[in-house]
């Protein structure tokens, strides 16, 4: 599973994440946000059956509960009073605000989990190499050095352990000291090596002309269709949002939570944006099963 | 100088507009969005300068290597909670190679380490905080007190707190309506221990290792004539 979304062009995915991130911060109707969270959970399930979501689960649950529970007690704005706690009023408005804020944050976290899976290092750098080519090149080089340096670190640590210098034992002072000594060896070794890498780059013609990137992604017709789909729906939801649909007034006095028919239009179009990866995946499944 | 002043004026107008827009249209809800745009506005000139400057291949590779070392530095210290040499390495890069290089190493180290530890809404904040650590080290490198070991230690200690305080901001900004003194204080009090550990480990590393690291970095700088 998850192959369908990987074949979508990075630019399309970039706009998807931009739009959904905007959605999470723009609308504040609890129904919108709650369903948005569920939709993003579904999106994450299509990526890898939710295995990377599980790693973040404690943090997500902890943060959500903390905001929902703490907000009504530290914030006493609003007019619908539930009860008094140590002389401060606990209001419906503050409780609801906590729910809305935590949902919005939860959506952003879920979005980032999906982003880490779909727009992995290569693809995100492809997007930025169009805007900031040199910086993207620097980052790319740096990412490539990380596994190399990790390998060197284990080598250095093995040798140093034989000499009795280890980070695992002793007082904190000594452990920090030997850790830094290992880093210093890594520094001296790697700086020399970096110059060699640079010289070999130069020998192969780095900097002689305009950089020509290898382009592993091609914008196909399907990608263009999805892009139009996302943009049209996004414009509908933003116009709806600017007219006040999908939003509630919390302070100073809670407004109505009722959803009008136009609210449902905005709701449907924004859900259609959020569920876009699910549609891509579903389309692949249908094609796989029913095409001749 | 003239151009940078124009940029500042333009940016302040843009930020003012954004604040007005966020208050009128978003009902005070988009502080996270506005704060991210502010961070982008402040960091863009650094990246753009790097794009426009003639940079030799050796210099790019050197900067990338320093950022990678700073990012990897978290690995051997995994057994020691909230002790990490990343800040120390960024300060060293700023001290030896100057403010712009310090910024690039700091921002790149944050971005690169998060590729492995997980990107999140905190990434831009970390990039900004560590980038500014490198910038300030670079700008102050010729100050008389920065040459002494005591000055460096105080600088590292202060940055331990500044970094933590700045990283607290992203939590506050994303829940700004709940802002009250208790909430504000609660978040800052809960981070005191971590900031103290960060600051003290900076002081320890700077006191014990800064001389030898500066020597190693300056040797490379002089030998190959890089980033002077």
Coordinates of C-alpha atoms in Angstrom, one line a residue:
Chain A
X1 CA 0.0 0.0 0.0
X2 CA 1.0 3.6 -0.3
X3 CA 2.4 3.3 -3.8
X4 CA -0.2 5.5 -5.4
X5 CA 0.6 8.6 -3.4
X6 CA 4.3 8.1 -4.0
X7 CA 3.8 8.5 -7.7
X8 CA 2.1 11.8 -7.4
X9 CA 4.4 14.7 -8.4
X10 CA 6.0 16.5 -5.3
X11 CA 4.6 19.9 -6.3
X12 CA 1.0 18.5 -6.1
X13 CA 1.8 17.1 -2.6
X14 CA 3.4 20.3 -1.6
X15 CA 0.3 22.3 -2.3
X16 CA -1.8 19.6 -0.6
X17 CA 0.2 20.0 2.6
X18 CA 0.1 23.8 2.3
X19 CA -3.7 23.8 1.9
X20 CA -4.5 21.4 4.7
X21 CA -2.1 23.2 7.0
X22 CA -3.9 26.4 6.2
X23 CA -7.2 24.7 6.7
X24 CA -6.2 23.6 10.2
X25 CA -5.4 27.1 11.2
X26 CA -8.2 28.9 9.3
X27 CA -11.4 27.2 10.4
X28 CA -12.4 26.8 14.0
X29 CA -15.7 25.0 13.9
X30 CA -15.3 22.0 16.2
X31 CA -17.1 19.7 13.7
X32 CA -14.8 20.8 10.9
X33 CA -11.7 20.2 12.9
X34 CA -12.8 16.9 14.5
X35 CA -13.7 15.4 11.1
X36 CA -10.5 16.9 9.7
X37 CA -8.6 15.0 12.3
X38 CA -10.4 11.7 11.4
X39 CA -9.8 12.3 7.7
X40 CA -6.0 12.8 8.4
X41 CA -6.0 9.6 10.4
X42 CA -7.5 7.9 7.4
X43 CA -4.8 9.4 5.2
X44 CA -2.1 8.2 7.5
X45 CA -3.7 4.7 7.5
X46 CA -3.5 4.5 3.7
X47 CA 0.3 5.4 3.9
X48 CA 1.6 2.6 6.1
X49 CA -1.4 1.3 8.0
X50 CA -0.7 3.8 10.8
X51 CA 2.6 2.3 12.0
X52 CA 4.4 5.7 12.2
X53 CA 1.3 7.3 13.7
X54 CA 1.7 4.9 16.6
X55 CA 5.1 6.2 17.5
X56 CA 3.7 9.7 17.9
X57 CA 0.5 8.6 19.7
X58 CA 1.7 9.3 23.3
X59 CA 2.8 12.8 22.4
X60 CA -0.4 13.5 20.5
X61 CA -2.7 12.2 23.1
X62 CA -0.8 13.9 25.9
X63 CA -0.7 17.3 24.2
X64 CA -4.4 17.2 23.3
X65 CA -5.5 16.2 26.8
X66 CA -3.3 18.7 28.4
X67 CA -4.6 21.6 26.4
X68 CA -8.3 20.5 26.8
X69 CA -7.9 20.0 30.5
X70 CA -5.8 23.0 31.4
X71 CA -7.3 25.7 29.2
X72 CA -10.6 26.1 31.1
X73 CA -8.8 26.4 34.4
X74 CA -6.3 29.1 33.4
X75 CA -8.6 31.1 31.2
X76 CA -11.8 32.5 32.6
X77 CA -13.1 34.5 29.7
X78 CA -16.7 33.8 28.5
X79 CA -20.2 34.0 29.9
X80 CA -21.6 30.5 30.2
X81 CA -20.2 29.5 33.6
X82 CA -20.1 25.8 34.5
X83 CA -18.8 26.1 38.1
X84 CA -16.3 28.0 40.2
X85 CA -12.9 26.6 40.9
X86 CA -10.9 28.4 43.6
X87 CA -12.9 31.5 43.0
X88 CA -12.3 31.6 39.2
X89 CA -15.1 30.8 36.8
X90 CA -14.8 27.8 34.5
X91 CA -16.6 28.6 31.3
X92 CA -18.1 26.8 28.4
X93 CA -16.2 29.1 26.1
X94 CA -12.8 28.4 27.5
X95 CA -13.5 24.7 27.4
X96 CA -14.6 24.8 23.8
X97 CA -11.6 27.0 22.9
X98 CA -9.3 24.4 24.4
X99 CA -10.9 21.7 22.3
X100 CA -10.7 23.8 19.1
X101 CA -7.0 24.7 19.7
X102 CA -6.0 21.1 20.5
X103 CA -7.8 19.8 17.4
X104 CA -6.1 22.3 15.2
X105 CA -2.7 21.4 16.7
X106 CA -3.5 17.7 16.4
X107 CA -4.3 18.2 12.7
X108 CA -1.0 19.9 12.1
X109 CA 0.9 17.1 13.9
X110 CA -1.0 14.4 11.9
X111 CA -0.2 16.4 8.7
X112 CA 3.5 16.4 9.6
X113 CA 3.5 12.6 10.2
X114 CA 2.0 12.2 6.7
X115 CA 4.5 14.7 5.3
X116 CA 7.5 12.8 6.8
X117 CA 6.3 9.7 5.0
X118 CA 5.3 11.1 1.6
X119 CA 7.5 14.1 1.0
X120 CA 10.7 12.4 2.1
X121 CA 14.1 14.1 1.9
X122 CA 14.6 13.8 -1.8
X123 CA 11.2 15.2 -2.8
X124 CA 11.2 18.1 -0.4
X125 CA 14.7 19.1 -1.6
X126 CA 13.5 18.8 -5.2
X127 CA 10.9 21.5 -4.4
X128 CA 13.4 23.8 -2.7
X129 CA 16.1 23.3 -5.3
X130 CA 13.9 25.3 -7.6
X131 CA 13.7 28.2 -5.2
X132 CA 17.0 28.1 -3.4
X133 CA 19.4 25.9 -5.4
X134 CA 22.6 26.5 -3.4
X135 CA 21.0 26.1 0.0
X136 CA 19.2 23.0 -1.2
X137 CA 22.5 21.6 -2.4
X138 CA 24.1 22.4 0.9
X139 CA 21.3 20.6 2.8
X140 CA 21.5 17.6 0.4
X141 CA 25.3 17.3 1.0
X142 CA 24.8 17.6 4.7
X143 CA 22.1 14.9 4.7
X144 CA 24.4 12.6 2.8
X145 CA 27.2 13.2 5.4
X146 CA 25.0 12.1 8.3
X147 CA 25.1 8.3 7.7
X148 CA 28.8 8.6 6.8
X149 CA 29.6 10.4 10.1
X150 CA 27.5 7.9 12.1
X151 CA 29.7 5.1 10.7
X152 CA 32.8 7.0 11.5
X153 CA 31.5 7.7 15.0
X154 CA 31.1 4.0 15.7
X155 CA 34.6 3.3 14.4
X156 CA 36.1 6.1 16.7
X157 CA 34.0 4.9 19.6
X158 CA 35.3 1.3 19.2
X159 CA 38.9 2.5 19.2
X160 CA 38.5 4.9 22.1
X161 CA 36.8 2.2 24.1
X162 CA 39.9 0.1 23.9
X163 CA 41.8 3.0 25.3
X164 CA 39.3 3.1 28.2
X165 CA 37.5 6.3 27.1
X166 CA 33.8 5.7 27.0
X167 CA 30.6 7.7 27.3
X168 CA 28.7 4.9 29.1
X169 CA 30.5 4.9 32.5
X170 CA 31.8 7.4 35.1
X171 CA 30.6 10.8 36.3
X172 CA 28.6 13.0 34.0
X173 CA 31.6 15.3 33.8
X174 CA 33.8 12.6 32.5
X175 CA 31.2 11.1 30.2
X176 CA 30.6 14.5 28.6
X177 CA 34.3 15.1 28.3
X178 CA 35.0 11.8 26.5
X179 CA 31.9 12.3 24.3
X180 CA 33.3 15.7 23.2
X181 CA 36.8 14.2 22.7
X182 CA 35.2 11.7 20.3
X183 CA 33.4 14.6 18.5
X184 CA 36.8 16.4 18.2
X185 CA 38.4 13.4 16.5
X186 CA 35.4 13.2 14.2
X187 CA 35.9 16.9 13.4
X188 CA 39.5 16.7 12.6
X189 CA 39.1 13.6 10.4
X190 CA 36.0 14.9 8.6
X191 CA 37.2 18.4 7.8
X192 CA 40.2 17.0 5.8
X193 CA 37.9 14.6 4.1
X194 CA 35.5 17.4 3.2
X195 CA 38.2 19.2 1.3
X196 CA 39.0 16.1 -0.6
X197 CA 35.3 15.7 -1.5
X198 CA 35.2 19.3 -2.7
X199 CA 38.4 18.8 -4.8
X200 CA 36.9 15.7 -6.5
X201 CA 33.7 17.7 -7.2
X202 CA 35.8 20.4 -8.8
X203 CA 37.7 17.8 -10.9
X204 CA 34.4 16.6 -12.2
X205 CA 33.4 20.2 -13.2
X206 CA 31.5 21.6 -10.3
X207 CA 31.0 25.3 -10.8
X208 CA 32.1 25.5 -14.4
X209 CA 28.6 26.1 -15.7
X210 CA 25.0 26.3 -14.7
X211 CA 24.0 23.4 -12.5
X212 CA 21.8 20.9 -14.3
X213 CA 19.8 18.9 -11.9
X214 CA 18.7 15.3 -12.6
X215 CA 14.9 15.5 -12.7
X216 CA 13.3 12.2 -11.5
X217 CA 9.8 13.7 -11.4
X218 CA 7.6 14.5 -14.3
X219 CA 4.3 16.4 -14.1
X220 CA 1.9 14.1 -15.9
X221 CA -1.6 14.8 -17.0
X222 CA -3.1 13.1 -13.9
X223 CA -0.9 15.3 -11.7
X224 CA -2.2 18.4 -13.5
X225 CA -5.8 17.3 -13.0
X226 CA -5.2 16.8 -9.3
X227 CA -3.6 20.2 -9.1
X228 CA -6.6 21.9 -10.6
X229 CA -8.9 19.8 -8.4
X230 CA -7.0 21.0 -5.3
X231 CA -6.9 24.6 -6.3
X232 CA -10.6 24.8 -7.2
X233 CA -11.6 23.3 -3.9
X234 CA -9.2 25.4 -2.0
X235 CA -10.5 28.6 -3.5
X236 CA -14.1 27.5 -2.7
X237 CA -13.2 26.8 0.9
X238 CA -11.3 30.1 1.4
X239 CA -14.1 32.2 0.0
X240 CA -16.5 30.3 2.2
X241 CA -14.2 30.8 5.2
X242 CA -13.9 34.6 4.5
X243 CA -17.6 34.9 4.4
X244 CA -17.7 33.3 7.9
X245 CA -18.7 29.8 7.1
X246 CA -17.0 27.0 9.0
X247 CA -16.2 29.4 11.8
X248 CA -17.7 30.1 15.1
X249 CA -17.5 33.0 17.5
X250 CA -16.2 31.8 20.9
X251 CA -15.3 35.0 22.8
X252 CA -16.7 37.0 24.4
X253 CA -19.9 35.0 24.1
X254 CA -20.3 31.7 22.3
X255 CA -22.2 32.1 19.0
X256 CA -24.3 29.4 17.3
X257 CA -22.8 26.0 16.4
X258 CA -25.5 25.4 13.9
X259 CA -24.3 24.5 10.4
X260 CA -26.1 26.2 7.5
X261 CA -26.4 24.7 4.1
X262 CA -23.5 26.8 2.8
X263 CA -21.4 25.6 5.7
X264 CA -21.9 22.1 4.3
X265 CA -20.6 23.2 0.9
X266 CA -17.5 24.6 2.5
X267 CA -17.2 21.5 4.7
X268 CA -17.6 19.1 1.7
X269 CA -15.0 20.9 -0.4
X270 CA -12.4 21.1 2.4
X271 CA -13.0 17.4 3.2
X272 CA -12.4 16.6 -0.4
X273 CA -9.1 18.4 -0.2
X274 CA -8.0 16.5 3.0
X275 CA -9.1 13.1 1.7
X276 CA -7.2 13.6 -1.6
X277 CA -4.5 11.0 -0.8
X278 CA -7.3 8.5 0.1
X279 CA -8.9 9.1 -3.3
X280 CA -5.6 8.6 -5.1
X281 CA -5.1 5.4 -3.2
X282 CA -8.7 4.3 -3.9
X283 CA -8.4 5.0 -7.6
X284 CA -5.3 2.8 -7.7
X285 CA -7.1 0.0 -6.0
X286 CA -10.1 0.2 -8.3
X287 CA -7.8 0.3 -11.3
X288 CA -5.9 -2.7 -10.0
X289 CA -9.0 -4.8 -9.3
X290 CA -11.4 -3.9 -12.1
X291 CA -9.5 -2.8 -15.2
X292 CA -9.0 -5.3 -17.9
Chain B
X1 CA 23.6 49.1 3.6
X2 CA 21.0 51.0 1.6
X3 CA 19.4 47.9 0.2
X4 CA 19.2 46.2 3.6
X5 CA 17.4 49.3 5.0
X6 CA 14.9 49.1 2.1
X7 CA 14.3 45.5 2.9
X8 CA 13.7 46.2 6.5
X9 CA 11.2 48.9 5.7
X10 CA 9.4 46.7 3.2
X11 CA 9.3 43.8 5.7
X12 CA 7.9 45.9 8.5
X13 CA 5.1 47.1 6.2
X14 CA 4.4 43.5 5.1
X15 CA 4.3 42.3 8.8
X16 CA 2.0 45.2 9.8
X17 CA -0.4 44.3 6.9
X18 CA -0.3 40.6 8.0
X19 CA -1.1 41.5 11.5
X20 CA -4.0 43.6 10.4
X21 CA -5.2 40.9 8.0
X22 CA -4.9 38.3 10.8
X23 CA -6.9 40.3 13.2
X24 CA -9.7 41.3 10.7
X25 CA -10.1 38.0 8.9
X26 CA -8.8 35.3 11.2
X27 CA -10.3 36.6 14.5
X28 CA -6.9 36.4 16.3
X29 CA -6.5 32.8 15.3
X30 CA -3.6 32.8 12.9
X31 CA -0.7 33.8 15.2
X32 CA 1.1 30.6 14.4
X33 CA 0.8 31.4 10.7
X34 CA 1.9 35.0 11.2
X35 CA 4.8 34.0 13.4
X36 CA 6.0 31.5 10.8
X37 CA 5.9 34.2 8.1
X38 CA 7.8 36.5 10.4
X39 CA 10.5 33.9 10.8
X40 CA 10.7 33.4 7.1
X41 CA 11.0 37.2 6.5
X42 CA 13.9 37.4 9.0
X43 CA 15.8 34.3 7.6
X44 CA 15.3 34.9 3.9
X45 CA 18.0 37.6 3.5
X46 CA 20.6 35.2 4.9
X47 CA 19.7 32.4 2.5
X48 CA 19.4 34.9 -0.4
X49 CA 22.9 36.4 0.3
X50 CA 24.3 32.9 0.3
X51 CA 22.5 32.2 -3.1
X52 CA 24.0 35.4 -4.7
X53 CA 27.5 35.2 -3.3
X54 CA 30.2 33.4 -5.2
X55 CA 30.9 30.4 -3.1
X56 CA 33.6 27.9 -3.9
X57 CA 32.9 24.2 -3.8
X58 CA 35.2 23.8 -0.9
X59 CA 33.3 26.3 1.2
X60 CA 29.9 24.7 0.5
X61 CA 31.3 21.2 1.4
X62 CA 32.9 22.6 4.5
X63 CA 29.7 24.2 5.7
X64 CA 27.7 21.1 4.9
X65 CA 30.2 19.0 6.9
X66 CA 30.0 21.3 9.9
X67 CA 26.2 21.2 9.8
X68 CA 26.3 17.4 9.6
X69 CA 28.7 17.2 12.5
X70 CA 26.5 19.4 14.6
X71 CA 23.4 17.3 13.7
X72 CA 25.2 14.0 14.3
X73 CA 26.6 15.3 17.6
X74 CA 23.4 14.2 19.3
X75 CA 24.2 10.6 18.7
X76 CA 27.1 9.9 21.1
X77 CA 25.4 11.9 23.7
X78 CA 22.1 9.9 23.5
X79 CA 22.9 8.5 27.0
X80 CA 23.1 11.9 28.6
X81 CA 19.7 13.6 28.5
X82 CA 19.6 17.3 27.5
X83 CA 23.4 17.3 27.0
X84 CA 24.1 17.9 23.3
X85 CA 27.1 19.5 21.6
X86 CA 25.0 20.9 18.7
X87 CA 24.9 24.4 20.2
X88 CA 28.6 24.3 21.0
X89 CA 29.5 23.4 17.4
X90 CA 27.3 26.1 16.0
X91 CA 28.9 28.7 18.3
X92 CA 32.3 27.5 17.2
X93 CA 31.4 27.8 13.5
X94 CA 30.1 31.3 14.1
X95 CA 33.2 32.3 16.0
X96 CA 35.7 31.1 13.4
X97 CA 33.9 31.5 10.1
X98 CA 31.7 34.6 10.8
X99 CA 28.0 35.4 11.2
X100 CA 26.7 34.2 7.8
X101 CA 28.4 30.9 8.0
X102 CA 27.2 30.5 11.6
X103 CA 23.7 31.1 10.5
X104 CA 23.9 28.6 7.7
X105 CA 25.4 25.9 9.9
X106 CA 22.8 26.5 12.6
X107 CA 19.8 26.5 10.3
X108 CA 21.1 23.5 8.3
X109 CA 21.9 21.5 11.4
X110 CA 18.3 22.0 12.7
X111 CA 16.8 21.0 9.4
X112 CA 19.1 18.0 8.8
X113 CA 18.8 16.6 12.3
X114 CA 15.0 16.8 12.0
X115 CA 15.0 14.8 8.8
X116 CA 16.1 12.0 11.0
X117 CA 14.2 12.9 14.2
X118 CA 11.0 14.0 12.6
X119 CA 10.0 17.4 11.1
X120 CA 7.2 19.3 12.8
X121 CA 5.9 22.8 13.4
X122 CA 9.0 23.3 15.6
X123 CA 11.4 23.0 12.7
X124 CA 11.4 26.6 11.6
X125 CA 11.7 27.8 15.2
X126 CA 14.7 25.6 15.7
X127 CA 16.2 26.7 12.4
X128 CA 15.8 30.3 13.5
X129 CA 17.0 29.8 17.1
X130 CA 20.2 27.9 16.1
X131 CA 20.7 30.2 13.1
X132 CA 20.6 33.2 15.4
X133 CA 23.0 31.5 17.8
X134 CA 25.5 31.2 15.0
X135 CA 24.9 34.8 13.8
X136 CA 25.4 36.3 17.3
X137 CA 28.6 34.3 17.8
X138 CA 29.9 35.6 14.5
X139 CA 28.9 39.2 15.2
X140 CA 30.5 39.2 18.6
X141 CA 33.6 37.4 17.7
X142 CA 35.8 40.5 17.7
X143 CA 34.4 41.9 21.0
X144 CA 37.1 42.0 23.6
X145 CA 35.2 39.9 26.2
X146 CA 34.5 37.2 23.6
X147 CA 38.2 36.5 23.3
X148 CA 38.4 35.5 27.0
X149 CA 37.2 32.1 28.1
X150 CA 34.8 33.7 30.6
X151 CA 33.1 35.8 28.0
X152 CA 32.5 32.7 25.9
X153 CA 31.1 30.7 28.8
X154 CA 28.7 33.5 29.7
X155 CA 27.7 33.8 26.1
X156 CA 27.0 30.0 25.9
X157 CA 25.1 30.0 29.2
X158 CA 22.9 32.9 28.1
X159 CA 22.1 31.2 24.8
X160 CA 21.1 28.0 26.7
X161 CA 18.3 30.1 28.1
X162 CA 17.5 32.2 25.1
X163 CA 17.2 29.0 23.0
X164 CA 14.8 27.4 25.4
X165 CA 12.7 30.6 25.8
X166 CA 12.5 31.0 22.1
X167 CA 11.4 27.3 21.6
X168 CA 8.7 27.9 24.3
X169 CA 7.3 30.6 22.1
X170 CA 6.0 28.2 19.5
X171 CA 3.8 26.5 22.1
X172 CA 2.5 29.9 23.3
X173 CA 1.9 31.3 19.9
X174 CA -0.1 28.2 18.8
X175 CA -2.4 28.7 21.8
X176 CA -2.3 32.5 22.2
X177 CA -5.9 33.0 23.2
X178 CA -5.3 31.2 26.4
X179 CA -2.5 33.5 27.2
X180 CA -2.5 34.6 30.8
X181 CA 0.4 35.2 33.2
X182 CA -0.1 31.8 34.9
X183 CA 0.0 30.0 31.5
X184 CA 3.0 31.9 30.4
X185 CA 4.8 31.4 33.7
X186 CA 3.8 27.7 33.8
X187 CA 5.5 27.0 30.5
X188 CA 8.6 28.9 31.3
X189 CA 8.9 27.4 34.7
X190 CA 8.5 23.9 33.3
X191 CA 11.5 24.4 31.0
X192 CA 13.9 25.9 33.6
X193 CA 15.6 22.6 34.2
X194 CA 16.2 21.8 30.5
X195 CA 17.4 25.3 29.8
X196 CA 19.8 25.1 32.8
X197 CA 21.2 21.7 31.5
X198 CA 21.6 23.2 28.0
X199 CA 23.3 26.3 29.4
X200 CA 25.6 24.4 31.7
X201 CA 26.6 21.9 29.1
X202 CA 27.4 24.8 26.8
X203 CA 29.6 26.3 29.5
X204 CA 31.3 23.0 30.1
X205 CA 32.1 22.4 26.5
X206 CA 33.2 26.0 25.8
X207 CA 35.4 26.0 28.9
X208 CA 37.1 22.7 28.1
X209 CA 37.1 22.4 24.4
X210 CA 36.7 25.8 22.7
X211 CA 40.5 26.4 22.5
X212 CA 41.2 23.2 20.7
X213 CA 38.2 23.4 18.4
X214 CA 39.0 26.9 17.4
X215 CA 42.6 25.8 16.6
X216 CA 41.4 22.9 14.4
X217 CA 38.9 25.1 12.5
X218 CA 41.3 28.0 12.1
X219 CA 44.0 25.6 10.8
X220 CA 41.6 24.5 8.0
X221 CA 40.6 28.1 7.4
X222 CA 44.2 29.3 7.0
X223 CA 45.5 26.2 5.2
X224 CA 42.9 26.3 2.4
X225 CA 42.0 30.0 2.6
X226 CA 38.3 29.3 3.2
X227 CA 35.6 31.6 4.3
X228 CA 37.9 34.4 5.6

